[in-house]
Amino acid sequence: MHDNTMQELETRRYFAAGLLEWYDRNKRDLPWRRTSDPYHIWVSEVMLQQTRVDTVIPYYFRFLEKFPDVEALAHAPEEEVLKAWEGLGYYSRARNLQSAVREVHERYGGTVPDRKEDFSSLKGVGPYTAGAVLSIAYNVPEPAVDGNVMRVLSRFFLIEDDIAKGPTRVKMEKLARELIPEGEAGSFNQALMELGATVCTPRSPHCLTCPVMERCRGRLEGRAEELPVKTKAKPPRIEARAVALIEGSGPHAGKLLIRRRPRQGLLANMWELPHIEIERPAGKAAAAQQGAEMEALGAGLAETDGVTVLPERWLMDAEHIFSHIRWELAVYRCRLDPRFEAAGLPPHYRWLDAGEMERYAFPNVFLRILAEVGIEQT
DNA sequence: AATGCGGGGAT
DNA sequence: ATCCCAGCATT
C-alpha cells in the first residue's frame, strides 16, 4: 500500500489528474465557491461540519448578511450569533467560531492567518477545517480529510482500516497530502469532496460516471459498496420528558413562560419550554400515565426551579433525536399558580411574547412545539 | 480511545 | 429503520 513503486506513483498521478479535470467540468455552483474571502470560506466550512450543503446554503447567506466580515462577527452579541445559528445544530460551532474570529481580530488585525500553526490553534479549527480553509482560501498544500474523502480514498486504494478510528484519519491525511498536485491544493481537495458527495456516495455509488473508475481497486474487486469499513455507533438512550406550556394571565396574557438552558452542555444557552425528565413505564393506560406525569411535572418544576405550576391537560407529544439521546416529550398545558406569579420569576425565566421570537434562540424541537400552538417567527 | 454534541435527508 | 453527513473538544 505504501510502497512508492513507479506503478503506484503513476496511479496516484492518474487519480489526481482525473479528479482535477472532472472537477473543472462538473463542480456545483455553490455560494462559497463564488468568493475568495477567507472569512467567508471559513464560515462555510464550519457550517458544513456534519451538515449537508443544501441545509447550509440559506444559513450561509443569512449569517454573512448579518456578520459580513471579521469585524462584524467579533463585535456581535453572542445571543445574536446563536440566533443566526438556530436550527443548524452543534451550537458550540457558533460559539467557537466567534471566539476564534475575535482572536483573529485582536491578534492578527482581522486577517485570517495563512500559516497552519496559527490557524489550527484557533477555537473550533481541527485538522479538517484547517486544511479546507487554508487550501481553498490560500492554496496551501494541506489535506482536508472529511467523511467523503475517507470514503473515496478507501475505495480507490482499497484501504480496509476502520475509519471510525483515529489513526485511520492520520493515515488518510498522509496519503491525501501526497496526492495534492503542485499548486492545485484548493481545487484538488474540493474535487475529492465533490466526488464523494455526488458520485462516490455511501450507498449505490455511481461508478460508471466516475472519472477514475478504470483504476479504482474497490470497484475492480467488486467491493466498492462494502467500503469504507466503519464500526457502527451505539443507539441513543431514551429520555422521557414532561414539558410545561405555561400561558400568562393579567399583564402577561398571551405570553408563554420560557427558560434559558445552562451555559454548558447540551443545547448550551438556548431557550426552551420548562420541562423535567420523568419515568414512563411501558404498558400503562394513557390517562393514568398522563395524570402521573402532570403530578410529577408540577412537583419537578417546583423543586428544580422553584416555579409552581398547575398542569391541566395533555396537549401533544413530540420527539427529538440527537446523535446520543432520544427525547420523547409530552407537552402539558399548565396554569401558573397565581400566588407564585406575584412573587417573581427565577432569573433564567422570561415571558415570551409571540412578537419577540427573534430575541431568543430555540432548539428545533421547541420551535416545532411552539408552531403547533400558534407561535411562529415571521 | 471514547464520548458528548443537532438536525435532517437519502434509501 | 438505518446511515451518515465538508468534525471538534473534552476526558
Short mmCIF file of C-alpha atoms (C1' of nucleotides) in Angstrom, two decimals:
data_model
loop_
_atom_site.label_atom_id
_atom_site.label_comp_id
_atom_site.label_asym_id
_atom_site.label_seq_id
_atom_site.Cartn_x
_atom_site.Cartn_y
_atom_site.Cartn_z
CA MET A 1 0.00 0.00 0.00
CA HIS A 2 2.69 2.47 0.90
CA ASP A 3 5.38 1.21 -1.44
CA ASN A 4 6.20 4.05 -3.74
CA THR A 5 6.80 1.91 -6.77
CA MET A 6 6.69 3.52 -10.17
CA GLN A 7 3.34 1.82 -10.72
CA GLU A 8 1.89 3.31 -7.53
CA LEU A 9 3.21 6.78 -8.30
CA GLU A 10 1.69 6.61 -11.76
CA THR A 11 -1.66 5.54 -10.31
CA ARG A 12 -1.59 8.48 -7.92
CA ARG A 13 -0.90 10.92 -10.76
CA TYR A 14 -3.75 9.37 -12.75
CA PHE A 15 -6.09 9.75 -9.79
CA ALA A 16 -5.22 13.40 -9.11
CA ALA A 17 -5.26 14.45 -12.75
CA GLY A 18 -8.53 12.63 -13.42
CA LEU A 19 -10.19 14.25 -10.43
CA LEU A 20 -8.99 17.75 -11.28
CA GLU A 21 -10.15 17.51 -14.86
CA TRP A 22 -13.54 16.12 -13.80
CA TYR A 23 -13.97 18.79 -11.12
CA ASP A 24 -13.27 21.57 -13.54
CA ARG A 25 -16.14 20.42 -15.73
CA ASN A 26 -18.60 19.20 -13.08
CA LYS A 27 -18.29 21.29 -9.96
CA ARG A 28 -21.52 22.58 -8.45
CA ASP A 29 -22.11 26.31 -8.34
CA LEU A 30 -22.05 26.85 -4.56
CA PRO A 31 -22.14 30.26 -2.84
CA TRP A 32 -18.76 29.83 -1.13
CA ARG A 33 -17.19 28.98 -4.47
CA ARG A 34 -18.01 32.47 -5.71
CA THR A 35 -15.82 34.19 -3.13
CA SER A 36 -12.15 34.35 -2.27
CA ASP A 37 -12.75 35.96 1.13
CA PRO A 38 -11.04 33.66 3.66
CA TYR A 39 -13.55 34.62 6.36
CA HIS A 40 -16.49 33.68 4.16
CA ILE A 41 -14.86 30.38 3.23
CA TRP A 42 -14.15 29.72 6.90
CA VAL A 43 -17.79 30.35 7.86
CA SER A 44 -18.93 27.94 5.16
CA GLU A 45 -16.55 25.21 6.33
CA VAL A 46 -17.67 25.47 9.95
CA MET A 47 -21.31 25.29 8.92
CA LEU A 48 -20.55 22.30 6.71
CA GLN A 49 -19.16 20.26 9.59
CA GLN A 50 -21.56 17.31 9.84
CA THR A 51 -24.13 19.29 7.86
CA ARG A 52 -25.31 18.96 4.27
CA VAL A 53 -24.78 21.55 1.57
CA ASP A 54 -28.50 22.13 0.99
CA THR A 55 -29.09 22.77 4.68
CA VAL A 56 -26.18 25.19 4.94
CA ILE A 57 -26.87 27.45 1.95
CA PRO A 58 -29.66 29.60 3.47
CA TYR A 59 -27.80 29.87 6.78
CA TYR A 60 -24.64 30.92 4.94
CA PHE A 61 -26.41 33.84 3.26
CA ARG A 62 -28.25 34.99 6.37
CA PHE A 63 -25.17 34.70 8.57
CA LEU A 64 -22.93 36.72 6.26
CA GLU A 65 -25.63 39.29 5.74
CA LYS A 66 -25.67 39.87 9.50
CA PHE A 67 -21.93 39.41 10.03
CA PRO A 68 -20.27 40.28 6.70
CA ASP A 69 -16.70 40.46 7.99
CA VAL A 70 -14.41 39.59 10.89
CA GLU A 71 -15.06 42.95 12.47
CA ALA A 72 -18.83 42.48 12.50
CA LEU A 73 -18.77 38.99 13.99
CA ALA A 74 -16.13 39.94 16.54
CA HIS A 75 -18.31 42.75 17.89
CA ALA A 76 -21.68 40.96 17.76
CA PRO A 77 -23.54 39.92 20.92
CA GLU A 78 -23.28 36.17 21.38
CA GLU A 79 -27.06 35.87 21.55
CA GLU A 80 -27.39 37.21 18.02
CA VAL A 81 -24.82 34.75 16.76
CA LEU A 82 -26.67 31.89 18.43
CA LYS A 83 -29.95 33.08 16.92
CA ALA A 84 -28.35 33.17 13.46
CA TRP A 85 -27.26 29.56 14.05
CA GLU A 86 -30.68 28.45 15.33
CA GLY A 87 -31.68 25.15 13.74
CA LEU A 88 -28.23 24.28 12.39
CA GLY A 89 -27.25 22.24 15.43
CA TYR A 90 -23.91 21.70 17.17
CA TYR A 91 -24.16 25.18 18.63
CA SER A 92 -20.65 25.13 20.07
CA ARG A 93 -19.55 25.61 16.47
CA ALA A 94 -21.05 29.10 16.54
CA ARG A 95 -19.58 29.98 19.91
CA ASN A 96 -16.14 28.66 18.91
CA LEU A 97 -16.26 30.47 15.58
CA GLN A 98 -16.98 33.78 17.22
CA SER A 99 -14.26 33.19 19.80
CA ALA A 100 -11.78 32.37 17.02
CA VAL A 101 -12.83 35.37 14.94
CA ARG A 102 -12.33 37.62 17.94
CA GLU A 103 -8.80 36.29 18.24
CA VAL A 104 -8.19 36.93 14.55
CA HIS A 105 -9.47 40.46 15.04
CA GLU A 106 -7.23 41.17 18.02
CA ARG A 107 -4.11 39.18 17.31
CA TYR A 108 -3.96 39.23 13.52
CA GLY A 109 -5.54 42.60 12.77
CA GLY A 110 -8.60 40.99 11.22
CA THR A 111 -6.70 38.97 8.61
CA VAL A 112 -7.33 35.22 8.72
CA PRO A 113 -3.86 33.71 9.25
CA ASP A 114 -2.45 31.60 6.41
CA ARG A 115 0.04 29.58 8.44
CA LYS A 116 -1.13 26.18 9.61
CA GLU A 117 0.24 26.58 13.15
CA ASP A 118 -1.59 29.89 13.58
CA PHE A 119 -4.91 28.94 12.04
CA SER A 120 -5.06 25.49 13.64
CA SER A 121 -4.66 26.93 17.11
CA LEU A 122 -7.98 28.79 16.82
CA LYS A 123 -11.09 27.55 18.62
CA GLY A 124 -13.13 25.05 16.64
CA VAL A 125 -10.47 24.64 13.96
CA GLY A 126 -9.50 20.98 13.73
CA PRO A 127 -7.46 19.11 11.11
CA TYR A 128 -10.24 19.12 8.52
CA THR A 129 -11.23 22.77 8.82
CA ALA A 130 -7.62 23.92 8.85
CA GLY A 131 -6.82 22.02 5.68
CA ALA A 132 -10.02 23.08 3.95
CA VAL A 133 -9.76 26.80 4.67
CA LEU A 134 -6.01 27.06 4.09
CA SER A 135 -6.13 25.15 0.81
CA ILE A 136 -9.28 26.77 -0.57
CA ALA A 137 -8.57 30.34 0.55
CA TYR A 138 -4.78 30.39 0.24
CA ASN A 139 -3.95 27.31 -1.84
CA VAL A 140 -1.75 25.99 0.98
CA PRO A 141 -0.93 22.31 0.22
CA GLU A 142 -2.64 20.82 3.26
CA PRO A 143 -5.04 17.85 3.06
CA ALA A 144 -8.72 18.27 4.04
CA VAL A 145 -9.93 14.83 5.05
CA ASP A 146 -13.61 14.51 5.88
CA GLY A 147 -16.04 11.62 5.63
CA ASN A 148 -16.36 11.98 1.86
CA VAL A 149 -12.61 11.90 1.34
CA MET A 150 -12.11 8.84 3.53
CA ARG A 151 -14.81 7.03 1.57
CA VAL A 152 -13.30 7.90 -1.81
CA LEU A 153 -9.75 7.01 -0.76
CA SER A 154 -10.76 3.79 0.97
CA ARG A 155 -12.49 2.63 -2.21
CA PHE A 156 -9.98 3.74 -4.83
CA PHE A 157 -6.94 2.48 -2.92
CA LEU A 158 -8.81 -0.39 -1.22
CA ILE A 159 -8.00 0.67 2.31
CA GLU A 160 -9.78 -1.54 4.83
CA ASP A 161 -8.89 0.29 8.04
CA ASP A 162 -11.83 1.30 10.25
CA ILE A 163 -12.45 4.99 9.51
CA ALA A 164 -14.00 5.42 12.95
CA LYS A 165 -10.50 5.00 14.43
CA GLY A 166 -8.21 7.96 14.96
CA PRO A 167 -5.07 6.53 13.35
CA THR A 168 -7.00 5.86 10.14
CA ARG A 169 -7.68 9.54 9.64
CA VAL A 170 -3.96 10.25 10.14
CA LYS A 171 -3.12 7.63 7.53
CA MET A 172 -5.65 9.11 5.11
CA GLU A 173 -4.22 12.59 5.66
CA LYS A 174 -0.73 11.36 4.81
CA LEU A 175 -1.99 9.80 1.59
CA ALA A 176 -4.15 12.81 0.70
CA ARG A 177 -1.21 15.15 1.26
CA GLU A 178 0.94 13.15 -1.13
CA LEU A 179 -1.79 13.24 -3.75
CA ILE A 180 -2.07 17.03 -3.97
CA PRO A 181 -0.79 18.21 -7.39
CA GLU A 182 1.67 21.12 -7.35
CA GLY A 183 -0.21 24.41 -6.98
CA GLU A 184 -3.65 22.77 -7.04
CA ALA A 185 -4.41 22.17 -3.36
CA GLY A 186 -7.70 24.07 -3.26
CA SER A 187 -9.16 22.55 -6.38
CA PHE A 188 -7.91 19.06 -5.62
CA ASN A 189 -9.31 18.98 -2.09
CA GLN A 190 -12.67 20.22 -3.29
CA ALA A 191 -12.62 17.75 -6.17
CA LEU A 192 -12.11 14.89 -3.73
CA MET A 193 -15.03 16.01 -1.56
CA GLU A 194 -17.22 16.76 -4.56
CA LEU A 195 -16.69 13.28 -5.95
CA GLY A 196 -17.66 11.77 -2.61
CA ALA A 197 -20.76 13.93 -2.34
CA THR A 198 -22.07 13.44 -5.87
CA VAL A 199 -20.59 10.24 -7.38
CA CYS A 200 -18.83 8.06 -4.83
CA THR A 201 -21.84 8.07 -2.49
CA PRO A 202 -22.17 5.92 0.64
CA ARG A 203 -24.68 3.56 -0.96
CA SER A 204 -25.14 2.79 -4.65
CA PRO A 205 -22.07 4.72 -5.88
CA HIS A 206 -22.31 5.90 -9.47
CA CYS A 207 -19.18 4.12 -10.61
CA LEU A 208 -19.98 4.31 -14.29
CA THR A 209 -19.79 8.10 -14.26
CA CYS A 210 -16.68 8.22 -12.09
CA PRO A 211 -13.64 9.85 -13.71
CA VAL A 212 -11.24 7.39 -12.06
CA MET A 213 -13.24 4.17 -12.25
CA GLU A 214 -10.74 2.43 -14.50
CA ARG A 215 -8.19 2.04 -11.75
CA CYS A 216 -10.46 2.03 -8.69
CA ARG A 217 -9.45 -1.09 -6.77
CA GLY A 218 -12.69 -1.13 -4.79
CA ARG A 219 -14.76 -1.27 -7.96
CA LEU A 220 -12.40 -3.62 -9.83
CA GLU A 221 -12.59 -6.10 -6.96
CA GLY A 222 -16.36 -5.68 -6.62
CA ARG A 223 -16.11 -4.29 -3.12
CA ALA A 224 -16.84 -0.59 -3.53
CA GLU A 225 -20.14 -0.77 -1.66
CA GLU A 226 -18.69 -2.53 1.36
CA LEU A 227 -16.15 0.27 1.85
CA PRO A 228 -15.30 2.15 3.91
CA VAL A 229 -15.19 -0.10 6.96
CA LYS A 230 -16.73 1.70 9.91
CA THR A 231 -17.80 0.48 13.33
CA LYS A 232 -21.38 1.48 13.92
CA ALA A 233 -22.40 3.83 16.69
CA LYS A 234 -24.48 2.64 19.59
CA PRO A 235 -28.15 3.68 19.59
CA PRO A 236 -29.20 6.80 21.50
CA ARG A 237 -30.52 6.40 25.03
CA ILE A 238 -34.16 7.28 25.59
CA GLU A 239 -35.18 10.14 27.85
CA ALA A 240 -38.86 10.70 28.61
CA ARG A 241 -39.69 14.29 29.47
CA ALA A 242 -42.77 16.23 30.51
CA VAL A 243 -42.95 19.75 29.09
CA ALA A 244 -44.92 22.66 30.53
CA LEU A 245 -46.72 25.06 28.24
CA ILE A 246 -47.49 27.86 30.67
CA GLU A 247 -49.68 30.71 29.47
CA GLY A 248 -49.61 34.02 31.30
CA SER A 249 -52.60 35.97 32.55
CA GLY A 250 -53.24 39.56 33.51
CA PRO A 251 -50.25 41.64 32.40
CA HIS A 252 -48.74 38.51 30.82
CA ALA A 253 -51.80 37.44 28.88
CA GLY A 254 -50.96 35.88 25.54
CA LYS A 255 -47.38 35.13 26.57
CA LEU A 256 -45.62 31.85 27.32
CA LEU A 257 -43.13 31.07 30.04
CA ILE A 258 -39.70 30.05 28.75
CA ARG A 259 -36.35 29.41 30.39
CA ARG A 260 -32.70 29.50 29.37
CA ARG A 261 -30.55 26.36 29.45
CA PRO A 262 -27.25 26.24 31.36
CA ARG A 263 -24.19 27.74 29.67
CA GLN A 264 -22.52 24.34 29.45
CA GLY A 265 -23.59 21.06 27.94
CA LEU A 266 -26.44 20.06 25.66
CA LEU A 267 -28.01 22.98 23.78
CA ALA A 268 -25.99 25.38 25.91
CA ASN A 269 -27.50 28.84 26.48
CA MET A 270 -30.51 28.16 24.29
CA TRP A 271 -34.12 28.85 25.28
CA GLU A 272 -36.77 26.20 25.82
CA LEU A 273 -40.10 25.40 27.38
CA PRO A 274 -39.67 24.31 31.00
CA HIS A 275 -39.53 20.52 31.31
CA ILE A 276 -38.35 17.70 33.54
CA GLU A 277 -37.18 14.17 32.97
CA ILE A 278 -39.72 11.58 34.08
CA GLU A 279 -40.23 7.85 34.34
CA ARG A 280 -42.52 6.49 31.67
CA PRO A 281 -43.28 2.83 32.38
CA ALA A 282 -44.47 0.81 29.39
CA GLY A 283 -47.95 -0.63 29.24
CA LYS A 284 -49.67 1.89 31.48
CA ALA A 285 -53.02 3.29 30.39
CA ALA A 286 -52.68 6.68 28.71
CA ALA A 287 -54.98 8.54 31.08
CA ALA A 288 -53.29 7.20 34.20
CA GLN A 289 -49.88 7.90 32.74
CA GLN A 290 -50.79 11.47 31.89
CA GLY A 291 -52.14 12.01 35.38
CA ALA A 292 -48.93 10.74 36.90
CA GLU A 293 -46.84 12.88 34.58
CA MET A 294 -48.79 16.05 35.34
CA GLU A 295 -48.29 15.49 39.04
CA ALA A 296 -44.56 14.89 38.50
CA LEU A 297 -44.29 17.98 36.32
CA GLY A 298 -45.79 20.24 38.97
CA ALA A 299 -43.60 18.80 41.69
CA GLY A 300 -40.49 18.74 39.50
CA LEU A 301 -40.59 22.37 38.36
CA ALA A 302 -41.24 23.47 41.93
CA GLU A 303 -38.21 21.54 43.10
CA THR A 304 -35.72 22.33 40.33
CA ASP A 305 -36.67 25.95 39.58
CA GLY A 306 -38.99 26.99 42.39
CA VAL A 307 -41.73 27.60 39.84
CA THR A 308 -45.19 26.46 40.92
CA VAL A 309 -47.48 25.40 38.12
CA LEU A 310 -50.79 23.57 37.92
CA PRO A 311 -50.80 21.15 34.95
CA GLU A 312 -54.27 20.94 33.44
CA ARG A 313 -54.28 18.65 30.43
CA TRP A 314 -52.19 16.81 27.87
CA LEU A 315 -51.59 18.82 24.70
CA MET A 316 -49.30 16.93 22.31
CA ASP A 317 -46.37 14.56 22.03
CA ALA A 318 -43.10 15.40 20.32
CA GLU A 319 -39.91 13.55 19.61
CA HIS A 320 -36.40 14.75 19.11
CA ILE A 321 -33.41 12.60 18.22
CA PHE A 322 -29.91 13.81 18.96
CA SER A 323 -26.97 11.65 17.98
CA HIS A 324 -26.75 10.24 21.50
CA ILE A 325 -30.15 10.92 23.14
CA ARG A 326 -33.72 10.40 22.06
CA TRP A 327 -36.15 12.79 23.72
CA GLU A 328 -39.74 11.61 23.98
CA LEU A 329 -41.69 14.65 25.04
CA ALA A 330 -45.24 15.00 26.32
CA VAL A 331 -46.45 18.60 26.42
CA TYR A 332 -48.97 19.67 29.08
CA ARG A 333 -50.89 22.90 29.25
CA CYS A 334 -50.38 24.46 32.67
CA ARG A 335 -51.52 27.43 34.72
CA LEU A 336 -49.05 29.37 36.78
CA ASP A 337 -50.00 29.34 40.44
CA PRO A 338 -51.44 32.88 40.96
CA ARG A 339 -49.83 33.18 44.40
CA PHE A 340 -46.49 32.47 42.75
CA GLU A 341 -46.97 34.89 39.87
CA ALA A 342 -46.80 37.81 42.24
CA ALA A 343 -43.54 36.59 43.73
CA GLY A 344 -41.48 36.90 40.56
CA LEU A 345 -39.62 34.53 38.29
CA PRO A 346 -36.18 32.93 38.63
CA PRO A 347 -33.52 34.84 36.66
CA HIS A 348 -33.31 32.30 33.85
CA TYR A 349 -37.07 32.53 33.14
CA ARG A 350 -38.77 35.00 30.79
CA TRP A 351 -42.22 35.75 29.45
CA LEU A 352 -42.16 35.21 25.70
CA ASP A 353 -44.35 37.40 23.53
CA ALA A 354 -45.13 35.98 20.10
CA GLY A 355 -43.71 39.15 18.56
CA GLU A 356 -40.25 38.79 20.05
CA MET A 357 -39.23 35.38 18.79
CA GLU A 358 -36.23 37.00 17.12
CA ARG A 359 -34.71 37.64 20.54
CA TYR A 360 -34.47 34.03 21.65
CA ALA A 361 -32.75 31.05 20.03
CA PHE A 362 -34.67 27.78 20.44
CA PRO A 363 -33.72 24.20 19.53
CA ASN A 364 -35.82 22.91 16.66
CA VAL A 365 -37.92 20.62 18.79
CA PHE A 366 -39.28 23.57 20.76
CA LEU A 367 -39.81 25.61 17.59
CA ARG A 368 -41.99 22.77 16.35
CA ILE A 369 -44.00 22.71 19.56
CA LEU A 370 -44.40 26.49 19.54
CA ALA A 371 -45.54 26.41 15.92
CA GLU A 372 -48.09 23.77 16.84
CA VAL A 373 -49.63 26.09 19.45
CA GLY A 374 -49.60 29.03 17.07
CA ILE A 375 -46.36 30.83 17.82
CA GLU A 376 -44.01 31.12 14.89
CA GLN A 377 -41.39 33.57 13.81
CA THR A 378 -42.15 35.58 10.74
"C1'" DA B 1 -9.68 5.80 22.67
"C1'" DA B 2 -14.29 7.02 23.88
"C1'" DT B 3 -17.83 10.20 24.49
"C1'" DG B 4 -20.67 14.50 24.04
"C1'" DC B 5 -22.66 17.42 20.88
"C1'" DG B 6 -28.08 18.75 16.39
"C1'" DG B 7 -30.58 18.08 12.91
"C1'" DG B 8 -32.13 16.41 8.63
"C1'" DG B 9 -32.04 13.99 4.08
"C1'" DA B 10 -31.47 9.71 1.41
"C1'" DT B 11 -32.51 4.96 0.86
"C1'" DA C 1 -35.42 1.85 10.36
"C1'" DT C 2 -30.65 2.93 9.21
"C1'" DC C 3 -26.96 5.55 7.77
"C1'" DC C 4 -24.23 9.45 7.75
"C1'" DC C 5 -23.22 13.95 6.61
"C1'" DA C 6 -17.22 19.35 4.05
"C1'" DG C 7 -15.87 17.31 12.68
"C1'" DC C 8 -14.17 19.25 17.12
"C1'" DA C 9 -13.47 19.38 22.13
"C1'" DT C 10 -13.06 17.05 26.22
"C1'" DT C 11 -11.95 13.31 29.09
#
